[in-house]
Amino acid sequence: MLDFNERSLSMTLVGADVLRADAMETAGAVSFAQGVLQDAPIGREVDLRGYRIFPGIVDLHGDGFERHLAPRRGAMKQTSAGVIAAEAEFAANGITTAVLAQFYSWEGGLRGAEFAGQVFEGIKAVKEQLVTDLLPQLRFEIHLLEDYETLPQRVAQWQVPYVVFNDHLPHDRLAEGKKPPRLTGQALKAGRNPEAHFQFLLDLHARKPQVPAALDKLCQRLQAQGVRLGSHDDQTAQARATWRARNVYISEFPETLEAAEAARMAGDYVILGAPNVVRGGSHKGNVSALDLIRMGFCDAIASDYHYPSPRRAALMLAQTEVLSIAEAWGLVSQGPAKVLGLADRGTLEAGKRADLIIMDSQDRVCLSMAAGRISYMNGDIASRFMC
């Protein structure tokens, strides 16, 4: 079997406009060999006049892969094949590093612990065969106290470098003893009787006073393993301060201006959803990601549930002059790479990984490349490389 460097291309792309760290360079050149960007021409030249070259997209959080792994309820047998299919979608949308956000939740079914294990084992089984760099993320529901003891061991076994904490229990309704909306459908997905499911939710809600101390210890254990930690859907400055005290420095999709501002002022990372940017607002009525970006309260934009959105969001921010093209694209490349501690990617500089995408004048992805290997190429640009 060829090793990684032997499978990488060696060439120089000339004539395209190239997005550098601070501006677009007209008719620039990009060279790479052994999976790394070079500072001098190397290999054969490929004429890319009429195209633009951007750093590859680093997607910090996406769960759109679920439809590939389980297109129908119960159709969850070929997890590895689903991961391979998902990679094709990443590549077609310019994503060269993808964080696959998998639930570990009381909701069961596709969000249950058993399915999470299948997903992570599926990623492990095929990731070395793929071009896109795949990073698993565990989204853990914090009221599952019985799972705290074994979770660090599972995270290590599954090779998960990034854990995010969620609390999606409908606490207000449960505190009043009321059934939450859509309970019956939710129970069926979890494989539970609706009444048993309701009682399960009530029992989880009753554990609320025990959660903070348990989380303190769990965070310490995960940090000792080198796991990166984040919180999800922060609503208040106090909530963000509580997470920060546990050394949880990533705030994913804060729901309010208060929470986002508190994170930014304290130096925490703020991750926003690309669909929120493209739409111009939250579909749930939360704070507008566009407003937060204008205020400077954003380090990275993630796909959330829609893989075409990071590219569209960055281009929209530049086209509407909210940010420069370099600043806007940095929110989907350099910014998320920094959040993940991936210093080897995010910009088109010599010595970095050869992670790049090529777009045409209509903003369509024509080629995606990760570490000098092509993961996606369409027909028109292919002729340039083949001749």
Short mmCIF file of C-alpha atoms in Angstrom, two decimals:
data_model
loop_
_atom_site.label_atom_id
_atom_site.label_comp_id
_atom_site.label_asym_id
_atom_site.label_seq_id
_atom_site.Cartn_x
_atom_site.Cartn_y
_atom_site.Cartn_z
CA MET A 1 0.00 0.00 0.00
CA LEU A 2 1.26 3.50 -0.86
CA ASP A 3 1.96 5.73 2.12
CA PHE A 4 0.34 9.13 2.58
CA ASN A 5 3.03 11.19 0.80
CA GLU A 6 3.19 8.83 -2.18
CA ARG A 7 -0.54 9.27 -2.73
CA SER A 8 -0.27 13.10 -2.78
CA LEU A 9 0.10 15.15 -5.95
CA SER A 10 3.06 17.34 -6.85
CA MET A 11 2.23 20.32 -9.06
CA THR A 12 1.89 24.09 -9.39
CA LEU A 13 -1.44 25.79 -10.05
CA VAL A 14 -1.02 29.03 -11.99
CA GLY A 15 -3.21 31.87 -13.27
CA ALA A 16 -6.03 31.65 -10.71
CA ASP A 17 -6.84 34.34 -8.17
CA VAL A 18 -5.61 33.08 -4.80
CA LEU A 19 -6.96 34.03 -1.38
CA ARG A 20 -3.99 34.74 0.85
CA ALA A 21 -4.20 35.47 4.58
CA ASP A 22 -5.14 39.14 4.12
CA ALA A 23 -6.36 39.64 0.53
CA MET A 24 -7.07 38.08 -2.86
CA GLU A 25 -3.96 37.81 -5.04
CA THR A 26 -4.60 38.22 -8.76
CA ALA A 27 -3.17 35.55 -11.07
CA GLY A 28 -1.25 33.87 -8.29
CA ALA A 29 0.42 30.49 -8.01
CA VAL A 30 0.00 27.64 -5.53
CA SER A 31 2.53 24.82 -5.37
CA PHE A 32 2.39 21.63 -3.33
CA ALA A 33 4.20 18.34 -2.90
CA GLN A 34 4.01 15.49 -0.37
CA GLY A 35 0.75 16.94 0.93
CA VAL A 36 2.29 20.30 1.88
CA LEU A 37 2.20 23.76 0.29
CA GLN A 38 5.55 24.83 -1.14
CA ASP A 39 7.21 28.25 -1.45
CA ALA A 40 8.55 27.65 -5.00
CA PRO A 41 7.18 26.10 -8.20
CA ILE A 42 7.32 22.31 -8.31
CA GLY A 43 6.07 19.60 -10.65
CA ARG A 44 4.02 20.30 -13.73
CA GLU A 45 1.96 23.45 -14.12
CA VAL A 46 -1.83 23.53 -14.40
CA ASP A 47 -3.37 26.64 -15.95
CA LEU A 48 -6.34 27.76 -13.85
CA ARG A 49 -7.07 31.16 -15.36
CA GLY A 50 -10.70 32.05 -14.68
CA TYR A 51 -10.82 30.22 -11.37
CA ARG A 52 -10.21 31.16 -7.71
CA ILE A 53 -8.34 29.17 -5.08
CA PHE A 54 -9.36 29.30 -1.42
CA PRO A 55 -8.15 27.51 1.71
CA GLY A 56 -10.16 24.36 2.39
CA ILE A 57 -13.15 24.70 4.70
CA VAL A 58 -12.72 23.41 8.25
CA ASP A 59 -16.21 22.53 9.44
CA LEU A 60 -16.30 22.65 13.23
CA HIS A 61 -19.70 21.09 13.81
CA GLY A 62 -22.08 19.31 11.47
CA ASP A 63 -24.74 16.65 11.92
CA GLY A 64 -26.02 16.56 8.34
CA PHE A 65 -24.22 13.24 7.90
CA GLU A 66 -27.08 11.53 9.78
CA ARG A 67 -29.15 11.16 6.60
CA HIS A 68 -26.33 9.16 5.01
CA LEU A 69 -25.94 6.81 7.96
CA ALA A 70 -29.64 6.22 8.54
CA PRO A 71 -31.75 7.31 5.56
CA ARG A 72 -34.77 5.48 7.01
CA ARG A 73 -35.72 4.50 10.54
CA GLY A 74 -34.13 1.14 11.25
CA ALA A 75 -31.78 1.36 8.24
CA MET A 76 -28.62 1.71 10.31
CA LYS A 77 -26.64 -1.38 9.40
CA GLN A 78 -23.96 -0.05 7.03
CA THR A 79 -22.45 2.74 9.10
CA SER A 80 -19.07 2.75 7.35
CA ALA A 81 -20.74 2.99 3.95
CA GLY A 82 -22.72 5.95 5.26
CA VAL A 83 -19.53 7.70 6.36
CA ILE A 84 -18.08 7.21 2.88
CA ALA A 85 -21.23 8.69 1.33
CA ALA A 86 -21.08 11.64 3.72
CA GLU A 87 -17.49 12.36 2.72
CA ALA A 88 -18.60 12.80 -0.87
CA GLU A 89 -20.97 15.53 0.28
CA PHE A 90 -18.26 17.22 2.36
CA ALA A 91 -15.90 17.27 -0.61
CA ALA A 92 -18.51 18.57 -3.06
CA ASN A 93 -19.06 21.52 -0.72
CA GLY A 94 -15.40 22.41 -0.23
CA ILE A 95 -15.03 20.89 3.24
CA THR A 96 -11.55 19.43 3.68
CA THR A 97 -11.75 18.90 7.45
CA ALA A 98 -15.11 17.77 8.84
CA VAL A 99 -16.18 17.43 12.48
CA LEU A 100 -19.00 14.88 12.67
CA ALA A 101 -21.22 15.87 15.61
CA GLN A 102 -22.90 12.76 17.00
CA PHE A 103 -25.46 12.83 19.82
CA TYR A 104 -25.25 10.71 22.97
CA SER A 105 -28.68 11.47 24.32
CA TRP A 106 -31.68 10.33 26.31
CA GLU A 107 -33.60 10.67 23.04
CA GLY A 108 -32.41 7.21 21.97
CA GLY A 109 -32.54 5.83 18.44
CA LEU A 110 -30.19 7.76 16.15
CA ARG A 111 -29.23 9.89 19.14
CA GLY A 112 -28.74 7.08 21.63
CA ALA A 113 -25.53 5.71 23.13
CA GLU A 114 -25.62 2.49 21.09
CA PHE A 115 -25.89 4.30 17.77
CA ALA A 116 -23.15 6.75 18.82
CA GLY A 117 -20.84 3.79 19.28
CA GLN A 118 -21.73 2.48 15.82
CA VAL A 119 -21.01 5.87 14.26
CA PHE A 120 -17.64 6.32 15.93
CA GLU A 121 -16.56 2.78 15.12
CA GLY A 122 -17.68 3.36 11.55
CA ILE A 123 -15.55 6.50 11.32
CA LYS A 124 -12.55 4.64 12.73
CA ALA A 125 -12.99 1.85 10.22
CA VAL A 126 -12.83 4.02 7.09
CA LYS A 127 -11.24 7.38 7.90
CA GLU A 128 -7.77 6.31 6.73
CA GLN A 129 -9.26 5.26 3.39
CA LEU A 130 -10.79 8.70 2.78
CA VAL A 131 -9.31 12.01 1.66
CA THR A 132 -11.30 14.45 3.80
CA ASP A 133 -9.95 14.65 7.35
CA LEU A 134 -12.76 13.38 9.60
CA LEU A 135 -12.89 14.29 13.30
CA PRO A 136 -15.60 12.79 15.53
CA GLN A 137 -17.37 14.98 18.05
CA LEU A 138 -19.53 13.65 20.90
CA ARG A 139 -22.57 15.71 21.90
CA PHE A 140 -23.34 14.51 25.40
CA GLU A 141 -26.60 15.16 27.26
CA ILE A 142 -25.56 16.20 30.77
CA HIS A 143 -28.37 14.55 32.75
CA LEU A 144 -27.25 11.01 31.87
CA LEU A 145 -25.49 10.66 35.21
CA GLU A 146 -25.29 6.87 35.05
CA ASP A 147 -22.98 7.19 32.02
CA TYR A 148 -20.47 9.59 33.59
CA GLU A 149 -18.23 6.89 35.02
CA THR A 150 -17.62 5.08 31.74
CA LEU A 151 -17.77 8.02 29.35
CA PRO A 152 -14.04 8.95 29.42
CA GLN A 153 -13.14 5.35 28.62
CA ARG A 154 -15.61 5.28 25.73
CA VAL A 155 -14.33 8.60 24.40
CA ALA A 156 -10.80 7.18 24.37
CA GLN A 157 -11.93 3.94 22.72
CA TRP A 158 -13.85 5.84 20.04
CA GLN A 159 -10.88 8.21 19.46
CA VAL A 160 -13.05 11.28 20.03
CA PRO A 161 -10.97 14.48 20.46
CA TYR A 162 -13.88 16.89 21.02
CA VAL A 163 -16.84 16.68 23.40
CA VAL A 164 -19.68 19.19 23.61
CA PHE A 165 -22.22 19.29 26.44
CA ASN A 166 -25.94 19.64 25.72
CA ASP A 167 -29.05 20.00 27.83
CA HIS A 168 -32.12 19.58 25.65
CA LEU A 169 -34.53 18.51 28.39
CA PRO A 170 -37.73 20.62 28.38
CA HIS A 171 -37.19 21.63 32.02
CA ASP A 172 -39.97 24.24 32.20
CA ARG A 173 -42.70 21.78 31.25
CA LEU A 174 -41.24 18.94 33.28
CA ALA A 175 -41.08 21.16 36.37
CA GLU A 176 -44.84 21.63 36.00
CA GLY A 177 -45.40 17.90 35.42
CA LYS A 178 -46.57 18.56 31.86
CA LYS A 179 -45.81 16.36 28.90
CA PRO A 180 -43.57 18.04 26.32
CA PRO A 181 -44.79 18.45 22.72
CA ARG A 182 -44.21 15.53 20.32
CA LEU A 183 -43.63 13.17 23.24
CA THR A 184 -45.28 10.19 21.56
CA GLY A 185 -43.18 10.42 18.39
CA GLN A 186 -40.06 10.95 20.46
CA ALA A 187 -40.86 7.90 22.58
CA LEU A 188 -41.36 5.71 19.51
CA LYS A 189 -38.00 6.79 18.07
CA ALA A 190 -36.39 5.86 21.39
CA GLY A 191 -38.21 2.51 21.44
CA ARG A 192 -40.11 3.34 24.63
CA ASN A 193 -43.73 3.36 25.69
CA PRO A 194 -44.86 7.04 25.75
CA GLU A 195 -45.77 6.91 29.45
CA ALA A 196 -42.47 5.24 30.30
CA HIS A 197 -40.65 7.84 28.25
CA PHE A 198 -42.41 10.67 30.08
CA GLN A 199 -41.47 9.17 33.43
CA PHE A 200 -37.89 8.80 32.22
CA LEU A 201 -37.77 12.51 31.38
CA LEU A 202 -39.23 13.40 34.77
CA ASP A 203 -36.57 11.29 36.48
CA LEU A 204 -33.81 12.96 34.47
CA HIS A 205 -35.18 16.39 35.33
CA ALA A 206 -35.23 15.49 39.04
CA ARG A 207 -31.46 14.89 38.88
CA LYS A 208 -30.77 18.51 38.01
CA PRO A 209 -29.24 19.43 41.42
CA GLN A 210 -26.70 16.58 41.09
CA VAL A 211 -25.45 17.55 37.65
CA PRO A 212 -23.06 20.48 38.37
CA ALA A 213 -20.75 18.60 40.74
CA ALA A 214 -20.75 15.55 38.50
CA LEU A 215 -19.88 17.73 35.50
CA ASP A 216 -16.96 19.29 37.37
CA LYS A 217 -15.38 15.86 37.80
CA LEU A 218 -16.23 14.65 34.29
CA CYS A 219 -14.64 17.72 32.69
CA GLN A 220 -11.47 17.19 34.70
CA ARG A 221 -11.21 13.57 33.58
CA LEU A 222 -11.79 14.40 29.91
CA GLN A 223 -9.30 17.27 30.01
CA ALA A 224 -6.71 14.91 31.49
CA GLN A 225 -7.15 12.82 28.32
CA GLY A 226 -6.51 15.87 26.13
CA VAL A 227 -10.12 16.17 24.99
CA ARG A 228 -11.30 19.57 23.73
CA LEU A 229 -14.53 20.68 25.44
CA GLY A 230 -17.42 22.93 24.44
CA SER A 231 -20.88 23.95 25.59
CA HIS A 232 -23.92 24.14 23.34
CA ASP A 233 -26.70 26.77 23.18
CA ASP A 234 -25.48 29.01 26.02
CA GLN A 235 -28.24 31.40 27.07
CA THR A 236 -26.75 33.59 29.81
CA ALA A 237 -23.47 35.15 30.85
CA GLN A 238 -23.64 33.16 34.08
CA ALA A 239 -23.98 29.89 32.20
CA ARG A 240 -20.93 30.74 30.12
CA ALA A 241 -18.98 31.68 33.27
CA THR A 242 -19.90 28.34 34.83
CA TRP A 243 -18.60 26.44 31.83
CA ARG A 244 -15.44 28.55 31.74
CA ALA A 245 -14.76 27.67 35.37
CA ARG A 246 -14.63 24.04 34.19
CA ASN A 247 -12.11 25.02 31.47
CA VAL A 248 -14.77 24.61 28.77
CA TYR A 249 -13.71 27.41 26.45
CA ILE A 250 -15.80 26.78 23.31
CA SER A 251 -19.31 28.25 23.10
CA GLU A 252 -21.25 26.61 20.27
CA PHE A 253 -24.25 28.50 18.91
CA PRO A 254 -24.96 30.84 21.85
CA GLU A 255 -28.66 31.67 21.81
CA THR A 256 -28.46 35.24 23.14
CA LEU A 257 -26.38 38.36 22.70
CA GLU A 258 -25.65 38.25 26.44
CA ALA A 259 -24.05 34.81 26.25
CA ALA A 260 -22.06 35.56 23.09
CA GLU A 261 -20.77 38.86 24.46
CA ALA A 262 -19.76 37.21 27.74
CA ALA A 263 -17.84 34.55 25.85
CA ARG A 264 -16.07 37.08 23.65
CA MET A 265 -15.14 39.41 26.53
CA ALA A 266 -13.61 36.48 28.43
CA GLY A 267 -11.63 35.26 25.44
CA ASP A 268 -13.70 32.12 24.84
CA TYR A 269 -14.30 30.85 21.33
CA VAL A 270 -17.71 31.59 19.78
CA ILE A 271 -19.02 29.26 17.06
CA LEU A 272 -22.06 30.28 15.00
CA GLY A 273 -24.25 28.41 12.53
CA ALA A 274 -23.82 29.03 8.82
CA PRO A 275 -27.54 28.46 8.05
CA ASN A 276 -28.36 31.24 10.52
CA VAL A 277 -26.01 33.55 8.59
CA VAL A 278 -27.40 32.62 5.17
CA ARG A 279 -31.00 32.92 6.37
CA GLY A 280 -30.30 36.24 8.11
CA GLY A 281 -31.64 34.96 11.44
CA SER A 282 -32.31 31.95 13.64
CA HIS A 283 -35.19 29.63 12.73
CA LYS A 284 -35.78 29.26 16.50
CA GLY A 285 -35.91 32.97 17.21
CA ASN A 286 -32.47 33.13 18.84
CA VAL A 287 -29.98 35.95 18.34
CA SER A 288 -28.99 36.58 14.72
CA ALA A 289 -25.59 35.18 13.79
CA LEU A 290 -25.24 38.01 11.29
CA ASP A 291 -25.65 40.57 14.06
CA LEU A 292 -23.07 38.81 16.21
CA ILE A 293 -20.59 38.75 13.33
CA ARG A 294 -21.08 42.48 12.75
CA MET A 295 -20.28 43.02 16.46
CA GLY A 296 -17.13 40.92 16.20
CA PHE A 297 -18.52 38.13 18.40
CA CYS A 298 -17.58 35.20 16.19
CA ASP A 299 -14.49 33.02 15.75
CA ALA A 300 -15.86 30.44 13.35
CA ILE A 301 -18.91 29.47 11.31
CA ALA A 302 -20.02 25.82 11.19
CA SER A 303 -22.36 23.93 8.87
CA ASP A 304 -24.64 22.87 11.75
CA TYR A 305 -27.04 20.76 9.64
CA HIS A 306 -26.41 22.00 6.06
CA TYR A 307 -23.04 21.41 4.38
CA PRO A 308 -23.36 23.96 1.53
CA SER A 309 -23.91 26.78 4.04
CA PRO A 310 -20.34 27.55 5.26
CA ARG A 311 -19.20 28.42 1.74
CA ARG A 312 -22.37 30.39 1.02
CA ALA A 313 -22.18 32.24 4.34
CA ALA A 314 -18.58 33.33 3.85
CA LEU A 315 -19.20 34.53 0.30
CA MET A 316 -22.39 36.34 1.36
CA LEU A 317 -20.55 38.17 4.16
CA ALA A 318 -17.97 39.36 1.64
CA GLN A 319 -20.43 40.24 -1.14
CA THR A 320 -22.57 42.32 1.25
CA GLU A 321 -19.40 43.97 2.61
CA VAL A 322 -20.03 42.90 6.18
CA LEU A 323 -16.43 41.62 6.12
CA SER A 324 -13.61 41.53 3.61
CA ILE A 325 -13.26 38.30 1.65
CA ALA A 326 -10.20 37.34 3.71
CA GLU A 327 -12.01 38.01 7.00
CA ALA A 328 -15.16 36.23 5.89
CA TRP A 329 -13.36 33.16 4.55
CA GLY A 330 -11.24 33.08 7.69
CA LEU A 331 -14.41 32.23 9.64
CA VAL A 332 -14.66 28.92 7.76
CA SER A 333 -10.95 28.11 7.45
CA GLN A 334 -8.35 29.76 9.66
CA GLY A 335 -10.76 30.49 12.54
CA PRO A 336 -12.11 26.96 13.00
CA ALA A 337 -8.62 25.50 12.54
CA LYS A 338 -7.46 27.65 15.44
CA VAL A 339 -10.39 26.56 17.63
CA LEU A 340 -9.50 22.92 16.98
CA GLY A 341 -5.80 23.50 17.58
CA LEU A 342 -4.95 22.53 13.98
CA ALA A 343 -2.04 24.85 13.25
CA ASP A 344 -1.19 23.00 10.03
CA ARG A 345 -4.16 24.25 7.99
CA GLY A 346 -6.54 27.16 7.41
CA THR A 347 -4.41 29.38 5.16
CA LEU A 348 -2.53 28.95 1.88
CA GLU A 349 0.99 29.38 3.25
CA ALA A 350 4.13 27.38 2.56
CA GLY A 351 4.53 24.63 5.13
CA LYS A 352 0.78 24.20 5.72
CA ARG A 353 -1.21 21.19 4.53
CA ALA A 354 -2.25 21.40 0.90
CA ASP A 355 -5.94 21.81 1.80
CA LEU A 356 -7.66 23.94 -0.81
CA ILE A 357 -10.74 24.34 -2.96
CA ILE A 358 -11.12 25.83 -6.41
CA MET A 359 -14.25 27.75 -7.40
CA ASP A 360 -15.43 29.17 -10.70
CA SER A 361 -16.88 32.60 -11.40
CA GLN A 362 -20.33 31.41 -10.30
CA ASP A 363 -19.06 30.37 -6.85
CA ARG A 364 -19.41 26.67 -7.61
CA VAL A 365 -16.90 24.25 -6.09
CA CYS A 366 -14.97 22.68 -8.95
CA LEU A 367 -12.26 20.90 -6.98
CA SER A 368 -11.53 20.03 -3.35
CA MET A 369 -8.16 18.83 -2.14
CA ALA A 370 -6.99 17.68 1.30
CA ALA A 371 -3.28 17.22 1.98
CA GLY A 372 -2.53 17.25 -1.73
CA ARG A 373 -5.10 14.59 -2.61
CA ILE A 374 -8.20 15.34 -4.69
CA SER A 375 -11.48 14.50 -2.97
CA TYR A 376 -13.80 16.13 -5.53
CA MET A 377 -13.47 17.35 -9.13
CA ASN A 378 -16.13 18.23 -11.68
CA GLY A 379 -15.98 17.81 -15.42
CA ASP A 380 -14.93 21.26 -16.63
CA ILE A 381 -11.87 21.69 -14.44
CA ALA A 382 -10.86 18.06 -14.87
CA SER A 383 -9.77 18.78 -18.45
CA ARG A 384 -7.23 21.28 -17.11
CA PHE A 385 -5.65 18.64 -14.92
CA MET A 386 -5.78 15.82 -17.44
CA CYS A 387 -4.15 17.54 -20.39
#
